[in-house]
Amino acid sequence: MAVSTETVMAIKTYQNQAEALVKNYFLADPFIPYTSVLGGVIACKVVYDLTQLVSTFYIKAYNGLTKIQRIEWNNRGMSTIHAIFITAMSMYFVFWSDLFSDQQHTGLVTLRSSQLSIVGLGVSIGYFFVDFGMIFLYYPTLGGKEYVIHHSLSTIAVAYSMLSGELQLYTYMCLISEVTTPEINMRWYLDTAGLKRSAAYLINGLAIFLAWLMARILLFLYLFYHIYRHYDQVMPSVFLNICYPDELLWLSSDVFGSGSTIYDELDVVWEDHKGIEESLIKETVTHIGIYQTCSSSRGWSNASPPPPFFTVYDRG
């Protein structure tokens, strides 16, 4: 594919501008990225304490939980607020902001960034640091190796995108998938509070399905479509034979971001499977206990089958 000399020079100019931005701004003055990370850590602590305070006075089921259940309850409150924040930021930059718009002629879409986009990613990194610390502190109660792998990949991808200013658009696209986190946490809250058979649990399950369809399937189809449309910017060496010194880092960041999301998918499905399995075991034990109690009080023999209404009750 023939490309004019002017286009090649323009691409090289954008690359030099990006490299100058990294050297003269991010590395020389780390105030904004590092301050945003610290702000994210502080915000997580505040939300954790507020969740504990509000739940103590207004959620009856909270006071009956064990210590580790209360810690996970508070942790999920922190997770929910972060998910709402980063989803709002991501949707703004992906769909409404002019920063990554095709109508803007400010260079390659893969090299665009702003102070606000840096702050958003920094706050998210602060959350990952806090959640990482809690996972290690209470390992494996708050999450096993799947959580460690997911958080590691996510932190590496988001941190690289924040510090380098590269691939922030696609990083924010991946972070939109956090929209499913509040529903997943609400499912755990309802289950822990003994409301698994309530209408709220059913409605929340429907919300999980819709959010999952939009943010975890359709959105990633759009992401790949966007990469296809801007392939000459994402992989300029294919068309221009230009060897970017940091091209491998670009690819690594993109792979890390996508891989962490896929691992999160598998983790949520596995968590749901374990939750269903534990519920079935609890119900089975309860029904056996009821049957044994009734058998001893009514004189049923162990060999005789239970009355029909037991079968109906067990299928609930």
mmCIF file of C-alpha atoms in Angstrom:
data_model
loop_
_atom_site.group_PDB
_atom_site.id
_atom_site.type_symbol
_atom_site.label_atom_id
_atom_site.label_comp_id
_atom_site.label_asym_id
_atom_site.label_seq_id
_atom_site.Cartn_x
_atom_site.Cartn_y
_atom_site.Cartn_z
ATOM 1 C CA MET A 1 0.000 0.000 0.000
ATOM 2 C CA ALA A 2 1.563 3.272 -1.138
ATOM 3 C CA VAL A 3 1.715 6.059 1.413
ATOM 4 C CA SER A 4 2.750 9.611 0.739
ATOM 5 C CA THR A 5 5.881 11.138 2.253
ATOM 6 C CA GLU A 6 3.741 13.731 4.033
ATOM 7 C CA THR A 7 1.804 10.992 5.851
ATOM 8 C CA VAL A 8 4.996 9.275 6.952
ATOM 9 C CA MET A 9 6.404 12.550 8.263
ATOM 10 C CA ALA A 10 3.158 13.293 10.079
ATOM 11 C CA ILE A 11 3.252 9.913 11.822
ATOM 12 C CA LYS A 12 6.857 10.459 12.876
ATOM 13 C CA THR A 13 5.970 13.921 14.170
ATOM 14 C CA TYR A 14 3.188 12.497 16.328
ATOM 15 C CA GLN A 15 5.582 9.885 17.675
ATOM 16 C CA ASN A 16 8.174 12.511 18.598
ATOM 17 C CA GLN A 17 5.509 14.588 20.305
ATOM 18 C CA ALA A 18 4.369 11.602 22.344
ATOM 19 C CA GLU A 19 7.907 10.701 23.386
ATOM 20 C CA ALA A 20 8.601 14.317 24.343
ATOM 21 C CA LEU A 21 5.390 14.309 26.395
ATOM 22 C CA VAL A 22 6.500 11.222 28.315
ATOM 23 C CA LYS A 23 10.017 12.536 28.979
ATOM 24 C CA ASN A 24 9.197 16.156 29.760
ATOM 25 C CA TYR A 25 5.901 15.758 31.595
ATOM 26 C CA PHE A 26 5.215 12.311 33.083
ATOM 27 C CA LEU A 27 8.764 11.484 34.155
ATOM 28 C CA ALA A 28 9.818 15.027 35.087
ATOM 29 C CA ASP A 29 6.603 15.967 36.884
ATOM 30 C CA PRO A 30 4.788 12.920 38.306
ATOM 31 C CA PHE A 31 2.477 15.079 40.436
ATOM 32 C CA ILE A 32 -0.766 14.333 38.611
ATOM 33 C CA PRO A 33 -0.421 10.541 38.092
ATOM 34 C CA TYR A 34 1.013 9.771 41.538
ATOM 35 C CA THR A 35 -1.335 12.152 43.343
ATOM 36 C CA SER A 36 -4.330 10.569 41.634
ATOM 37 C CA VAL A 37 -3.152 7.112 42.759
ATOM 38 C CA LEU A 38 -2.809 8.362 46.338
ATOM 39 C CA GLY A 39 -6.239 9.956 46.068
ATOM 40 C CA GLY A 40 -7.674 6.627 44.954
ATOM 41 C CA VAL A 41 -6.141 4.890 47.977
ATOM 42 C CA ILE A 42 -7.559 7.498 50.373
ATOM 43 C CA ALA A 43 -10.972 7.376 48.690
ATOM 44 C CA CYS A 44 -11.080 3.584 49.094
ATOM 45 C CA LYS A 45 -10.347 3.908 52.815
ATOM 46 C CA VAL A 46 -13.111 6.485 53.234
ATOM 47 C CA VAL A 47 -15.643 4.370 51.334
ATOM 48 C CA TYR A 48 -14.672 1.252 53.313
ATOM 49 C CA ASP A 49 -15.266 3.057 56.624
ATOM 50 C CA LEU A 50 -18.527 4.627 55.434
ATOM 51 C CA THR A 51 -19.806 1.238 54.280
ATOM 52 C CA GLN A 52 -19.057 -0.185 57.711
ATOM 53 C CA LEU A 53 -20.709 2.765 59.482
ATOM 54 C CA VAL A 54 -23.864 2.825 57.376
ATOM 55 C CA SER A 55 -24.286 -0.958 57.422
ATOM 56 C CA THR A 56 -23.923 -1.100 61.210
ATOM 57 C CA PHE A 57 -26.845 1.271 61.799
ATOM 58 C CA TYR A 58 -29.129 0.617 58.827
ATOM 59 C CA ILE A 59 -28.587 -3.013 57.701
ATOM 60 C CA LYS A 60 -29.969 -5.531 60.207
ATOM 61 C CA ALA A 61 -28.275 -8.532 58.636
ATOM 62 C CA TYR A 62 -24.849 -6.876 58.912
ATOM 63 C CA ASN A 63 -24.616 -7.175 62.707
ATOM 64 C CA GLY A 64 -25.275 -10.915 62.523
ATOM 65 C CA LEU A 65 -22.366 -11.604 60.181
ATOM 66 C CA THR A 66 -19.020 -13.049 61.157
ATOM 67 C CA LYS A 67 -15.922 -10.838 61.212
ATOM 68 C CA ILE A 68 -14.631 -12.034 57.867
ATOM 69 C CA GLN A 69 -18.088 -11.625 56.300
ATOM 70 C CA ARG A 70 -18.185 -8.024 57.515
ATOM 71 C CA ILE A 71 -14.763 -7.396 55.994
ATOM 72 C CA GLU A 72 -15.913 -8.792 52.660
ATOM 73 C CA TRP A 73 -19.150 -6.793 52.942
ATOM 74 C CA ASN A 74 -17.168 -3.563 53.361
ATOM 75 C CA ASN A 75 -14.723 -4.567 50.643
ATOM 76 C CA ARG A 76 -17.547 -5.092 48.178
ATOM 77 C CA GLY A 77 -18.946 -1.668 49.058
ATOM 78 C CA MET A 78 -15.585 -0.187 48.117
ATOM 79 C CA SER A 79 -15.564 -2.263 44.937
ATOM 80 C CA THR A 80 -19.044 -1.065 43.988
ATOM 81 C CA ILE A 81 -18.218 2.638 44.343
ATOM 82 C CA HIS A 82 -15.033 2.215 42.309
ATOM 83 C CA ALA A 83 -16.965 0.394 39.594
ATOM 84 C CA ILE A 84 -19.550 3.188 39.381
ATOM 85 C CA PHE A 85 -16.819 5.850 39.230
ATOM 86 C CA ILE A 86 -14.620 4.203 36.597
ATOM 87 C CA THR A 87 -17.622 3.165 34.473
ATOM 88 C CA ALA A 88 -18.860 6.760 34.373
ATOM 89 C CA MET A 89 -15.369 8.033 33.502
ATOM 90 C CA SER A 90 -14.907 5.379 30.831
ATOM 91 C CA MET A 91 -18.250 5.984 29.139
ATOM 92 C CA TYR A 92 -17.549 9.718 29.091
ATOM 93 C CA PHE A 93 -14.182 9.333 27.361
ATOM 94 C CA VAL A 94 -15.294 6.590 24.956
ATOM 95 C CA PHE A 95 -18.677 7.960 23.852
ATOM 96 C CA TRP A 96 -18.957 11.657 24.730
ATOM 97 C CA SER A 97 -15.547 13.303 25.048
ATOM 98 C CA ASP A 98 -13.831 14.853 22.032
ATOM 99 C CA LEU A 99 -10.444 13.615 23.212
ATOM 100 C CA PHE A 100 -10.615 10.397 21.170
ATOM 101 C CA SER A 101 -12.987 11.647 18.492
ATOM 102 C CA ASP A 102 -12.131 11.081 14.847
ATOM 103 C CA GLN A 103 -12.977 14.725 14.173
ATOM 104 C CA GLN A 104 -10.061 15.837 16.329
ATOM 105 C CA HIS A 105 -6.785 16.250 14.455
ATOM 106 C CA THR A 106 -4.439 16.053 17.435
ATOM 107 C CA GLY A 107 -2.422 13.026 16.419
ATOM 108 C CA LEU A 108 -2.820 9.275 16.611
ATOM 109 C CA VAL A 109 -5.787 8.101 18.624
ATOM 110 C CA THR A 110 -3.506 5.652 20.435
ATOM 111 C CA LEU A 111 -1.336 8.497 21.762
ATOM 112 C CA ARG A 112 -4.011 10.893 22.993
ATOM 113 C CA SER A 113 -4.424 11.661 26.679
ATOM 114 C CA SER A 114 -5.427 14.478 28.994
ATOM 115 C CA GLN A 115 -4.981 15.401 32.625
ATOM 116 C CA LEU A 116 -8.515 14.178 33.401
ATOM 117 C CA SER A 117 -7.963 10.829 31.676
ATOM 118 C CA ILE A 118 -4.752 10.391 33.674
ATOM 119 C CA VAL A 119 -6.565 11.154 36.938
ATOM 120 C CA GLY A 120 -9.278 8.592 36.168
ATOM 121 C CA LEU A 121 -6.753 5.833 35.557
ATOM 122 C CA GLY A 122 -4.739 6.846 38.634
ATOM 123 C CA VAL A 123 -7.763 6.548 40.919
ATOM 124 C CA SER A 124 -8.453 3.096 39.488
ATOM 125 C CA ILE A 125 -4.858 2.026 40.165
ATOM 126 C CA GLY A 126 -5.238 3.242 43.757
ATOM 127 C CA TYR A 127 -8.264 0.970 44.124
ATOM 128 C CA PHE A 128 -6.362 -2.013 42.714
ATOM 129 C CA PHE A 129 -3.540 -1.402 45.193
ATOM 130 C CA VAL A 130 -5.940 -1.319 48.149
ATOM 131 C CA ASP A 131 -7.869 -4.381 47.011
ATOM 132 C CA PHE A 132 -4.594 -6.171 46.303
ATOM 133 C CA GLY A 133 -3.426 -5.468 49.854
ATOM 134 C CA MET A 134 -6.649 -6.800 51.372
ATOM 135 C CA ILE A 135 -6.502 -9.944 49.235
ATOM 136 C CA PHE A 136 -2.984 -10.708 50.459
ATOM 137 C CA LEU A 137 -3.882 -9.807 54.060
ATOM 138 C CA TYR A 138 -6.853 -12.176 54.195
ATOM 139 C CA TYR A 139 -5.731 -14.667 51.547
ATOM 140 C CA PRO A 140 -7.510 -16.737 50.335
ATOM 141 C CA THR A 141 -10.762 -15.575 51.967
ATOM 142 C CA LEU A 142 -11.296 -12.518 49.743
ATOM 143 C CA GLY A 143 -9.987 -14.237 46.626
ATOM 144 C CA GLY A 144 -7.581 -16.894 45.503
ATOM 145 C CA LYS A 145 -4.973 -16.994 42.763
ATOM 146 C CA GLU A 146 -7.527 -16.014 40.110
ATOM 147 C CA TYR A 147 -7.992 -12.649 41.835
ATOM 148 C CA VAL A 148 -4.231 -12.171 42.128
ATOM 149 C CA ILE A 149 -3.731 -12.828 38.413
ATOM 150 C CA HIS A 150 -6.638 -10.583 37.432
ATOM 151 C CA HIS A 151 -5.491 -7.673 39.614
ATOM 152 C CA SER A 152 -1.879 -8.060 38.491
ATOM 153 C CA LEU A 153 -2.744 -7.894 34.802
ATOM 154 C CA SER A 154 -5.179 -5.020 35.320
ATOM 155 C CA THR A 155 -2.741 -2.974 37.398
ATOM 156 C CA ILE A 156 0.091 -3.436 34.875
ATOM 157 C CA ALA A 157 -2.098 -2.477 31.910
ATOM 158 C CA VAL A 158 -3.725 0.555 33.550
ATOM 159 C CA ALA A 159 -0.450 1.803 35.089
ATOM 160 C CA TYR A 160 1.395 1.569 31.780
ATOM 161 C CA SER A 161 -1.404 3.401 29.972
ATOM 162 C CA MET A 162 -1.477 6.130 32.626
ATOM 163 C CA LEU A 163 2.285 6.736 32.750
ATOM 164 C CA SER A 164 2.944 6.515 29.010
ATOM 165 C CA GLY A 165 -0.233 8.111 27.705
ATOM 166 C CA GLU A 166 -0.632 5.294 25.187
ATOM 167 C CA LEU A 167 -3.752 3.229 24.437
ATOM 168 C CA GLN A 168 -5.890 5.115 26.947
ATOM 169 C CA LEU A 169 -8.933 4.846 24.696
ATOM 170 C CA TYR A 170 -8.800 1.047 24.634
ATOM 171 C CA THR A 171 -7.979 0.921 28.329
ATOM 172 C CA TYR A 172 -11.144 2.868 29.084
ATOM 173 C CA MET A 173 -13.113 0.610 26.751
ATOM 174 C CA CYS A 174 -11.995 -2.409 28.779
ATOM 175 C CA LEU A 175 -12.806 -0.642 32.041
ATOM 176 C CA ILE A 176 -16.431 -0.118 30.976
ATOM 177 C CA SER A 177 -16.844 -3.810 31.763
ATOM 178 C CA GLU A 178 -16.765 -2.789 35.445
ATOM 179 C CA VAL A 179 -20.453 -1.907 35.012
ATOM 180 C CA THR A 180 -21.253 -5.534 35.910
ATOM 181 C CA THR A 181 -19.469 -5.309 39.287
ATOM 182 C CA PRO A 182 -22.263 -3.571 41.270
ATOM 183 C CA GLU A 183 -24.768 -6.221 40.195
ATOM 184 C CA ILE A 184 -22.376 -9.045 41.088
ATOM 185 C CA ASN A 185 -21.804 -7.487 44.514
ATOM 186 C CA MET A 186 -25.544 -6.961 45.024
ATOM 187 C CA ARG A 187 -26.104 -10.656 44.326
ATOM 188 C CA TRP A 188 -23.617 -11.484 47.108
ATOM 189 C CA TYR A 189 -25.279 -8.987 49.469
ATOM 190 C CA LEU A 190 -28.744 -10.441 48.890
ATOM 191 C CA ASP A 191 -27.473 -13.995 49.259
ATOM 192 C CA THR A 192 -25.601 -13.173 52.493
ATOM 193 C CA ALA A 193 -28.638 -11.357 53.896
ATOM 194 C CA GLY A 194 -30.831 -14.413 53.256
ATOM 195 C CA LEU A 195 -32.798 -12.829 50.389
ATOM 196 C CA LYS A 196 -31.843 -15.250 47.649
ATOM 197 C CA ARG A 197 -35.484 -16.128 46.962
ATOM 198 C CA SER A 198 -36.694 -12.529 46.936
ATOM 199 C CA ALA A 199 -37.937 -10.519 43.955
ATOM 200 C CA ALA A 200 -34.922 -8.222 44.315
ATOM 201 C CA TYR A 201 -32.597 -11.176 43.674
ATOM 202 C CA LEU A 202 -34.501 -12.061 40.501
ATOM 203 C CA ILE A 203 -34.457 -8.465 39.231
ATOM 204 C CA ASN A 204 -30.761 -8.199 40.016
ATOM 205 C CA GLY A 205 -30.129 -11.392 38.053
ATOM 206 C CA LEU A 206 -31.846 -9.847 35.051
ATOM 207 C CA ALA A 207 -29.708 -6.732 35.448
ATOM 208 C CA ILE A 208 -26.573 -8.908 35.501
ATOM 209 C CA PHE A 209 -27.600 -10.546 32.233
ATOM 210 C CA LEU A 210 -28.276 -7.237 30.479
ATOM 211 C CA ALA A 211 -25.105 -5.569 31.800
ATOM 212 C CA TRP A 212 -23.046 -8.617 30.868
ATOM 213 C CA LEU A 213 -24.489 -8.650 27.341
ATOM 214 C CA MET A 214 -23.812 -4.950 26.769
ATOM 215 C CA ALA A 215 -20.463 -4.480 28.517
ATOM 216 C CA ARG A 216 -18.807 -7.877 28.194
ATOM 217 C CA ILE A 217 -19.919 -8.994 24.738
ATOM 218 C CA LEU A 218 -21.268 -6.197 22.525
ATOM 219 C CA LEU A 219 -18.768 -3.648 23.811
ATOM 220 C CA PHE A 220 -15.805 -5.876 23.003
ATOM 221 C CA LEU A 221 -17.179 -6.424 19.503
ATOM 222 C CA TYR A 222 -17.178 -2.635 19.170
ATOM 223 C CA LEU A 223 -13.625 -2.505 20.556
ATOM 224 C CA PHE A 224 -12.351 -4.911 17.897
ATOM 225 C CA TYR A 225 -14.291 -3.011 15.240
ATOM 226 C CA HIS A 226 -12.679 0.247 16.384
ATOM 227 C CA ILE A 227 -9.223 -1.340 16.245
ATOM 228 C CA TYR A 228 -9.988 -2.571 12.735
ATOM 229 C CA ARG A 229 -11.050 0.905 11.601
ATOM 230 C CA HIS A 230 -7.944 2.505 13.142
ATOM 231 C CA TYR A 231 -5.547 -0.299 12.358
ATOM 232 C CA ASP A 232 -3.203 2.064 10.544
ATOM 233 C CA GLN A 233 -2.819 3.966 13.819
ATOM 234 C CA VAL A 234 -2.720 1.009 16.177
ATOM 235 C CA MET A 235 -0.152 -0.879 14.085
ATOM 236 C CA PRO A 236 1.525 1.719 11.869
ATOM 237 C CA SER A 237 4.517 -0.500 11.111
ATOM 238 C CA VAL A 238 2.318 -2.836 9.087
ATOM 239 C CA PHE A 239 1.502 -0.082 6.614
ATOM 240 C CA LEU A 240 4.489 2.250 6.865
ATOM 241 C CA ASN A 241 7.356 -0.078 7.811
ATOM 242 C CA ILE A 242 8.111 2.226 10.728
ATOM 243 C CA CYS A 243 9.668 0.464 13.703
ATOM 244 C CA TYR A 244 8.379 2.114 16.857
ATOM 245 C CA PRO A 245 10.749 1.565 19.804
ATOM 246 C CA ASP A 246 7.853 0.999 22.194
ATOM 247 C CA GLU A 247 5.611 -0.993 19.879
ATOM 248 C CA LEU A 248 6.025 -4.181 21.913
ATOM 249 C CA LEU A 249 4.867 -2.308 24.997
ATOM 250 C CA TRP A 250 1.780 -1.189 23.123
ATOM 251 C CA LEU A 251 0.953 -4.777 22.271
ATOM 252 C CA SER A 252 1.761 -5.999 25.787
ATOM 253 C CA SER A 253 -0.549 -3.406 27.338
ATOM 254 C CA ASP A 254 -3.390 -4.340 25.017
ATOM 255 C CA VAL A 255 -2.923 -8.057 25.700
ATOM 256 C CA PHE A 256 -2.772 -7.466 29.457
ATOM 257 C CA GLY A 257 -5.974 -5.434 29.377
ATOM 258 C CA SER A 258 -7.906 -7.980 27.346
ATOM 259 C CA GLY A 259 -6.465 -10.938 29.277
ATOM 260 C CA SER A 260 -7.385 -9.492 32.651
ATOM 261 C CA THR A 261 -10.979 -8.986 31.516
ATOM 262 C CA ILE A 262 -11.239 -12.544 30.169
ATOM 263 C CA TYR A 263 -9.837 -13.907 33.434
ATOM 264 C CA ASP A 264 -12.392 -11.830 35.337
ATOM 265 C CA GLU A 265 -15.137 -13.416 33.231
ATOM 266 C CA LEU A 266 -14.011 -16.932 34.198
ATOM 267 C CA ASP A 267 -13.596 -15.917 37.823
ATOM 268 C CA VAL A 268 -17.147 -14.576 38.104
ATOM 269 C CA VAL A 269 -18.590 -17.701 36.490
ATOM 270 C CA TRP A 270 -16.573 -19.923 38.860
ATOM 271 C CA GLU A 271 -17.683 -17.841 41.847
ATOM 272 C CA ASP A 272 -21.317 -18.190 40.809
ATOM 273 C CA HIS A 273 -20.871 -21.960 40.410
ATOM 274 C CA LYS A 274 -19.393 -22.272 43.908
ATOM 275 C CA GLY A 275 -22.188 -20.154 45.347
ATOM 276 C CA ILE A 276 -24.875 -22.326 43.772
ATOM 277 C CA GLU A 277 -23.085 -25.496 44.908
ATOM 278 C CA GLU A 278 -22.838 -24.231 48.494
ATOM 279 C CA SER A 279 -26.524 -23.264 48.489
ATOM 280 C CA LEU A 280 -27.555 -26.709 47.250
ATOM 281 C CA ILE A 281 -25.459 -28.361 49.966
ATOM 282 C CA LYS A 282 -27.008 -26.166 52.668
ATOM 283 C CA GLU A 283 -30.542 -26.857 51.434
ATOM 284 C CA THR A 284 -29.854 -30.604 51.243
ATOM 285 C CA VAL A 285 -28.493 -30.684 54.795
ATOM 286 C CA THR A 286 -31.499 -28.701 56.022
ATOM 287 C CA HIS A 287 -33.997 -30.984 54.311
ATOM 288 C CA ILE A 288 -32.251 -34.103 55.650
ATOM 289 C CA GLY A 289 -32.380 -32.643 59.152
ATOM 290 C CA ILE A 290 -36.103 -31.896 58.821
ATOM 291 C CA TYR A 291 -36.778 -35.390 57.499
ATOM 292 C CA GLN A 292 -34.822 -37.084 60.270
ATOM 293 C CA THR A 293 -36.614 -35.001 62.906
ATOM 294 C CA CYS A 294 -40.026 -35.845 61.488
ATOM 295 C CA SER A 295 -39.052 -39.514 61.104
ATOM 296 C CA SER A 296 -38.152 -39.849 64.760
ATOM 297 C CA SER A 297 -41.252 -38.008 65.940
ATOM 298 C CA ARG A 298 -43.751 -39.781 63.673
ATOM 299 C CA GLY A 299 -42.211 -43.252 63.747
ATOM 300 C CA TRP A 300 -41.231 -43.491 60.069
ATOM 301 C CA SER A 301 -38.695 -46.166 59.290
ATOM 302 C CA ASN A 302 -35.429 -45.293 57.596
ATOM 303 C CA ALA A 303 -36.257 -47.679 54.757
ATOM 304 C CA SER A 304 -39.646 -46.110 54.012
ATOM 305 C CA PRO A 305 -39.794 -43.145 51.595
ATOM 306 C CA PRO A 306 -40.847 -39.726 52.883
ATOM 307 C CA PRO A 307 -44.368 -38.459 52.293
ATOM 308 C CA PRO A 308 -44.970 -36.771 48.906
ATOM 309 C CA PHE A 309 -45.009 -33.220 50.285
ATOM 310 C CA PHE A 310 -41.317 -33.551 51.188
ATOM 311 C CA THR A 311 -40.462 -34.079 47.531
ATOM 312 C CA VAL A 312 -42.412 -30.987 46.513
ATOM 313 C CA TYR A 313 -40.769 -28.906 49.244
ATOM 314 C CA ASP A 314 -37.295 -30.038 48.224
ATOM 315 C CA ARG A 315 -37.818 -28.805 44.654
ATOM 316 C CA GLY A 316 -39.044 -25.483 46.057
#
